[in-house]
CSV table of C-alpha atoms and ligand atoms in Angstrom, one decimal:
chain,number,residue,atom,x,y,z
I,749,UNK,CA,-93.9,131.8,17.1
I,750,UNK,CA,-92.7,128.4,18.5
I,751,UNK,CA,-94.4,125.9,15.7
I,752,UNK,CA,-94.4,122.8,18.1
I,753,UNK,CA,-96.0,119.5,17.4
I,754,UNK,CA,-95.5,118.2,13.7
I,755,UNK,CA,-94.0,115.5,15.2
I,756,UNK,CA,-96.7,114.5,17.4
I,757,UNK,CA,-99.8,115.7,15.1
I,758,UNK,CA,-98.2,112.8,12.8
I,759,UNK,CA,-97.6,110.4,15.4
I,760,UNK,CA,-101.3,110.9,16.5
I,761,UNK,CA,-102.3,109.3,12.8
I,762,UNK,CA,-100.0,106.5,12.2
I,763,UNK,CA,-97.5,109.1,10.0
I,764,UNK,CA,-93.8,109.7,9.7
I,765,UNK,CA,-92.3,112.7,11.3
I,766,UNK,CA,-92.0,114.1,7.9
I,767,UNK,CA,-95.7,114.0,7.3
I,768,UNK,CA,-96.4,116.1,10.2
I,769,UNK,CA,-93.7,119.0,9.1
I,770,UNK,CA,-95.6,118.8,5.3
I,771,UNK,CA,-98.8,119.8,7.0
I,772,UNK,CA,-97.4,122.4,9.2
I,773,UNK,CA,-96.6,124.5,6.1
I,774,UNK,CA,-99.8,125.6,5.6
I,775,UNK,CA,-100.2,126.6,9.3
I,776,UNK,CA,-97.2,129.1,8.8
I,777,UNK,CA,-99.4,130.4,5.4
I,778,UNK,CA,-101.9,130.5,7.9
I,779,UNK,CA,-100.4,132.3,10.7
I,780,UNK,CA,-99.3,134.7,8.1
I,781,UNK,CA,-102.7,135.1,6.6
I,782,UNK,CA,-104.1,136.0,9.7
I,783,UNK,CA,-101.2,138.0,11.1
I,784,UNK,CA,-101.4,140.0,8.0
I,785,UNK,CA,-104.9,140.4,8.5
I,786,UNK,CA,-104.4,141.5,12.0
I,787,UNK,CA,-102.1,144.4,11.3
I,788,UNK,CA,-99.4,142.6,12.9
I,789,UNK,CA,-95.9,144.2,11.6
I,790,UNK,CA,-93.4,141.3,12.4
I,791,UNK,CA,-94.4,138.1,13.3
I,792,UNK,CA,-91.3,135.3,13.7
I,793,UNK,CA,-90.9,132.0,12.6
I,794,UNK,CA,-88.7,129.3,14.2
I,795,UNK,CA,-88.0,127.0,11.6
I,796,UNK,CA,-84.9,125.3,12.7
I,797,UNK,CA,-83.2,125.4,15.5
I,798,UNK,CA,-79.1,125.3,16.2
I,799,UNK,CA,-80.5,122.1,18.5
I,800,UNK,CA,-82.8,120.7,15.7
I,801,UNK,CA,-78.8,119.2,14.4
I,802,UNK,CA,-79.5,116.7,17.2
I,803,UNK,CA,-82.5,114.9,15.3
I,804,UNK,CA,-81.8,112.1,13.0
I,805,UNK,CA,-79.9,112.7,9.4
I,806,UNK,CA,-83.6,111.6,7.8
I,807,UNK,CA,-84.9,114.3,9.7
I,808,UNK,CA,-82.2,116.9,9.8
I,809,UNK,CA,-82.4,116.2,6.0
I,810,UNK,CA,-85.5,116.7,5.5
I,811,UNK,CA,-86.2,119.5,7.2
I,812,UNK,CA,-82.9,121.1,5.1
I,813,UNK,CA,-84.5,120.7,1.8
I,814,UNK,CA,-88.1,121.6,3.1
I,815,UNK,CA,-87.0,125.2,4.3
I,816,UNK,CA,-85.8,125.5,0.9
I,817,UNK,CA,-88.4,123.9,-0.8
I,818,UNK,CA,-91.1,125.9,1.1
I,819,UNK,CA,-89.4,129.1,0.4
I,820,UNK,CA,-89.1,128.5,-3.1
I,821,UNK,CA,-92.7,127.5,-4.0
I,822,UNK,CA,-94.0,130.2,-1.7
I,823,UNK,CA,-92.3,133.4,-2.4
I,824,UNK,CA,-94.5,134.4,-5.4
I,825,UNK,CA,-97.5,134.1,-3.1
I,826,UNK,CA,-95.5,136.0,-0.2
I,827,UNK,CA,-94.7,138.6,-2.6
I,828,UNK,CA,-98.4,139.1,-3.8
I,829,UNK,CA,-99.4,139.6,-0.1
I,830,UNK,CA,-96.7,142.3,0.2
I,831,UNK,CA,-94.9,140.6,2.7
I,832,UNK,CA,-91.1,141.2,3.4
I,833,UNK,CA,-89.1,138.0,3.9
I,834,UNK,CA,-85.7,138.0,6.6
I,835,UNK,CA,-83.9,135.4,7.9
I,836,UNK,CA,-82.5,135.5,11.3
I,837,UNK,CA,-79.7,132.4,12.4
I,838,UNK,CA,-76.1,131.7,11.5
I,839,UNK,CA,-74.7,130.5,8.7
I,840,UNK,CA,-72.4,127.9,9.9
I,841,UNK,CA,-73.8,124.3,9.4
I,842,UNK,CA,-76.6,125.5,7.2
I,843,UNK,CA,-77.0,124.1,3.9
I,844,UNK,CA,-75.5,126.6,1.5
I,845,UNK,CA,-78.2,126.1,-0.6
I,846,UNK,CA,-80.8,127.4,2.0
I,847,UNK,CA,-78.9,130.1,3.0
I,848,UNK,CA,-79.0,130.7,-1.2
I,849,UNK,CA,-82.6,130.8,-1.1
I,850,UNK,CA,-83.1,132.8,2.1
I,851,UNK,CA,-80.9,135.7,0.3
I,852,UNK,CA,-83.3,135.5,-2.8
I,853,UNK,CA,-86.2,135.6,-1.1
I,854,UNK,CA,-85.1,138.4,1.4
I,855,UNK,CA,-83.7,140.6,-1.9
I,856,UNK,CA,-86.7,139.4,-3.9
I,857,UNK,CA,-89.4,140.5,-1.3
I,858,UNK,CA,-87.0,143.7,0.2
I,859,UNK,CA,-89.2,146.6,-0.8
I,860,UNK,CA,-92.6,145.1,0.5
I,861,UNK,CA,-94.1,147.4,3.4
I,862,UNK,CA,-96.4,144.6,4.6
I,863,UNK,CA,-96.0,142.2,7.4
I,864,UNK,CA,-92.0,141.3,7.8
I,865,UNK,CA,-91.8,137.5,8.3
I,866,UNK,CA,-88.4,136.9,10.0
I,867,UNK,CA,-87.5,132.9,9.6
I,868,UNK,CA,-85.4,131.8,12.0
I,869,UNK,CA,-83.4,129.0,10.1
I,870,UNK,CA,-80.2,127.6,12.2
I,871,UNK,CA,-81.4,130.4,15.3
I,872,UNK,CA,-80.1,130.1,18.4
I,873,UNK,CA,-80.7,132.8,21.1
I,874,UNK,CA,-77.4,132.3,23.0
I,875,UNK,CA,-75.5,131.6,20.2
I,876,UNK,CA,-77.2,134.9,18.8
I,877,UNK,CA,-75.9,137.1,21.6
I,878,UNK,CA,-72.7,135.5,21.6
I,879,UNK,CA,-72.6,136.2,18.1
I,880,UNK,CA,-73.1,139.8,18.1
I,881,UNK,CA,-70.3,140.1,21.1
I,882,UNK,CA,-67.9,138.2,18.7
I,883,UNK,CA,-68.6,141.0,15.8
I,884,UNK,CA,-67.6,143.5,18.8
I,885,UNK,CA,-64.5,141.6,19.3
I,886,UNK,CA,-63.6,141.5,15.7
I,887,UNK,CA,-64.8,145.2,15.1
I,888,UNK,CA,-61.9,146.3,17.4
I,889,UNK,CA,-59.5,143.9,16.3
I,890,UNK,CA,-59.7,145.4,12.2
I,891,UNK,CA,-58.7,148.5,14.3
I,892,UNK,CA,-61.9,149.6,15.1
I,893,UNK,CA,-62.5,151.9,18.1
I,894,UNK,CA,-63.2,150.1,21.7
I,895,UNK,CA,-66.5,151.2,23.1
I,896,UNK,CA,-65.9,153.0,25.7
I,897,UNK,CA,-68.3,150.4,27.5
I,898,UNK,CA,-70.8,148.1,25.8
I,899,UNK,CA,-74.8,149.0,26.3
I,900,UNK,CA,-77.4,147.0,25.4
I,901,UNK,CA,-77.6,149.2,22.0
I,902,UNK,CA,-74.3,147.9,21.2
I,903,UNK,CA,-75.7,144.1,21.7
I,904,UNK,CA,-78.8,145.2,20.1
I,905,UNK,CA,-77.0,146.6,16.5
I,906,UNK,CA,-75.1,143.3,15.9
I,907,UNK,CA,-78.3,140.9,16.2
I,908,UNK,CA,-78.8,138.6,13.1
I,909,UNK,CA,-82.1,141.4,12.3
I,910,UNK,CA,-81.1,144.3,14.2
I,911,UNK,CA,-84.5,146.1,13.4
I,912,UNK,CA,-86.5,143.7,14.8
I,913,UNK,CA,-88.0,145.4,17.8
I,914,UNK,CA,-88.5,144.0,21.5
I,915,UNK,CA,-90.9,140.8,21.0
I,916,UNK,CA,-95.0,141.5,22.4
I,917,UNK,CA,-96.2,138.2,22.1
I,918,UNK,CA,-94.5,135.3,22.5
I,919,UNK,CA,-96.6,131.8,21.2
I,920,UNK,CA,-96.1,128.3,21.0
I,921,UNK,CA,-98.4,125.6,20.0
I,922,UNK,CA,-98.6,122.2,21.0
I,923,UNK,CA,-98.8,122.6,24.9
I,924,UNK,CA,-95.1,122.3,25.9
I,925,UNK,CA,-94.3,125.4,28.0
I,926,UNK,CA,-91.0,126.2,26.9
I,927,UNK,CA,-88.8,129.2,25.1
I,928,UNK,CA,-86.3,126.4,24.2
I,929,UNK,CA,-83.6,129.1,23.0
I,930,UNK,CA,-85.4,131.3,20.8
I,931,UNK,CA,-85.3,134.8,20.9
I,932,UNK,CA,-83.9,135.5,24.4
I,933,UNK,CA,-82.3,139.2,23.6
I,934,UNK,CA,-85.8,140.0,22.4
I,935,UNK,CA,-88.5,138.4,25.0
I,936,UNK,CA,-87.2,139.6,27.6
I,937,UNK,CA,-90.6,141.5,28.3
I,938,UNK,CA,-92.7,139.3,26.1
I,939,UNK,CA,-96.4,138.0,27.2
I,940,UNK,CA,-96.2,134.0,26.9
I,941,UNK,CA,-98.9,132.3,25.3
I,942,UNK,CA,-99.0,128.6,25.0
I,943,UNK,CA,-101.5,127.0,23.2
I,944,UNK,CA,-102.8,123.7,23.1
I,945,UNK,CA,-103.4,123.4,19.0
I,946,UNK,CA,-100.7,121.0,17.5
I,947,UNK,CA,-98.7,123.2,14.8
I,948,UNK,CA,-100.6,121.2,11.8
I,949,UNK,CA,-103.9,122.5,13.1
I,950,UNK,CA,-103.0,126.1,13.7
I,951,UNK,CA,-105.6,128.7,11.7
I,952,UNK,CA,-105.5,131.9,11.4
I,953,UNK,CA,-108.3,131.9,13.8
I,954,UNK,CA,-105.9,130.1,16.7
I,955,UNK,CA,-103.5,133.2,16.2
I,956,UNK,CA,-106.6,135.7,16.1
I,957,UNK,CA,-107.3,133.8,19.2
I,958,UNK,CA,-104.2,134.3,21.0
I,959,UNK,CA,-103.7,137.9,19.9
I,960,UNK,CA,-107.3,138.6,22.2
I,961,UNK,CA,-105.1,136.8,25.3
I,962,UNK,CA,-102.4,139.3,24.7
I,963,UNK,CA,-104.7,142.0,24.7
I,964,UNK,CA,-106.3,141.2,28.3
I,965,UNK,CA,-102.9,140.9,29.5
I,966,UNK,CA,-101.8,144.1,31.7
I,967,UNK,CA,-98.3,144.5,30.5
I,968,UNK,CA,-96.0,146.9,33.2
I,969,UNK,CA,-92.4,146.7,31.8
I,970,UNK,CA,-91.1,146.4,35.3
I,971,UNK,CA,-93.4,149.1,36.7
I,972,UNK,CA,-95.9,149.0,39.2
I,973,UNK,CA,-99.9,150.3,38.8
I,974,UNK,CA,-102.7,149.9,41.7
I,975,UNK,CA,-105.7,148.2,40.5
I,976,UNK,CA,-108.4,150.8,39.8
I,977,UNK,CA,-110.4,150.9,42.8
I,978,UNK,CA,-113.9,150.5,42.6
V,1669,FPP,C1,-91.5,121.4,15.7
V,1669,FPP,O1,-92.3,120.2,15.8
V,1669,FPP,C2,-91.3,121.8,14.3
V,1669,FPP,C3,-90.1,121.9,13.7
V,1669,FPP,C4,-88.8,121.5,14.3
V,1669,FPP,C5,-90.0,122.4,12.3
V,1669,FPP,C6,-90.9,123.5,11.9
V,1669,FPP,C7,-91.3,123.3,10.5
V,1669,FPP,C8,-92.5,123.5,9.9
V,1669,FPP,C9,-93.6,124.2,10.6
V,1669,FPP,C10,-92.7,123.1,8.5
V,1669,FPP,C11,-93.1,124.1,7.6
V,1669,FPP,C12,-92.3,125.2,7.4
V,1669,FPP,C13,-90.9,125.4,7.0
V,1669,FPP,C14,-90.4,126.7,6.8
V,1669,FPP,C15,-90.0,124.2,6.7
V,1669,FPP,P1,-91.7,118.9,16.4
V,1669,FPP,O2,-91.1,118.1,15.3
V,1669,FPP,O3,-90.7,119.2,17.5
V,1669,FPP,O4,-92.9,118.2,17.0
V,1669,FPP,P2,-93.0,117.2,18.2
V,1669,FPP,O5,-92.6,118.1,19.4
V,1669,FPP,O6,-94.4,116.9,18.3
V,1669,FPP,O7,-92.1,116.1,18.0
């Protein structure tokens, strides 16, 4: 889930950038409501991209403290609807105290069997790949044993969430048609659904909504099937 158009939702009513991320935290609650609801086992969250560093300090800033923020006052609530917290991104850059309150909530919240809610704070898909080939590298280099070639299992067990399977449906709000570096391992099979919703106004009933688009979609994998003929 791309959570596009804070920015633009606030813009639309005379508000700072700021404004506009405040009200998209209870889209996320939302999403998750109605994910939950849904039966959906995994649903991802981009939160903050390794591009995001570009904005301006105010922003950057900002959005720092609100991750943590937002995980803080939340977690309680997350914990009541049984769902397991993980965070997917690199450390490097972050704010030690997010990544602090990431590892609470994730060991807080590690023994729900609800919906796993995978924030992706500091994520980058590239950077994710070349991430897991570094861990290869340094693998061998504590005198490890070389693979005797790399598969895509040996990409696969060094992602920042290894168990997170193969992504279904990929969604983005706020029009823009883009993946914009986020979960590229992962989608490489995914349905795309863009929606027009700005992230503020995204209800459970928008992701309700999207999960009936993924369902009329005919997924092959690659394969091939006639159309049934009538
Ligand atoms: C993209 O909108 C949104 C973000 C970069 C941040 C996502 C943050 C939230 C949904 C806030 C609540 C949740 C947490 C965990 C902090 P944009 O700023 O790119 O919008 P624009 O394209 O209209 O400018």
């Amino acid at each position: 889930m791309v959570m596009d158009g804070n920015g633009r939702w606030a813009n639309e009513r005379g508000l700072t950038r700021t404004e506009g991320h405040r009200a998209g935290e209870a889209a996320l609650l939302e999403a998750v409501a109605g994910a939950t609801s849904a039966g959906v086992e995994n649903l991802t969250a981009y939160a903050f991209s390794t591009e995001n560093w570009k904005r301006s300090t105010d922003e950057v800033k900002f959005l720092m403290g609100y991750n943590k923020d937002v995980l803080r006052r939340r977690r309680d609530l997350l914990m009541e609807w049984n769902v397991r917290i993980r965070w997917s991104g690199a450390e490097r850059k972050l704010w030690p105290s997010v990544v602090r309150e990431l590892r609470i909530a994730e060991e807080m919240t590690k023994n729900n069997t609800g919906l796993v809610l995978t924030m992706a704070v500091n994520y980058g898909g590239r950077q994710e790949i070349v991430a897991a080939v570094n861990k290869i590298l340094q693998e061998i280099r504590a005198g490890g044993q070389a693979p005797k070639s790399i598969t895509e299992k040996t990409i696969q067990k060094r992602l920042y969430v290894p168990e997170l399977p193969d992504v279904d449906m990929f969604l983005r709000s706020s029009g823009e048609m883009r993946i914009s570096n986020f979960m590229l391992w992962q989608s490489s099979y995914a349905e795309m659904i863009f929606m027009d919703v700005l992230w503020p106004d995204f209800t459970r009933e928008s992701l309700w909504e999207a999960i009936s688009e993924f369902g009329r979609r005919q997924r092959r994998f690659g394969g091939a099937s006639d159309a049934p003929l009538n």
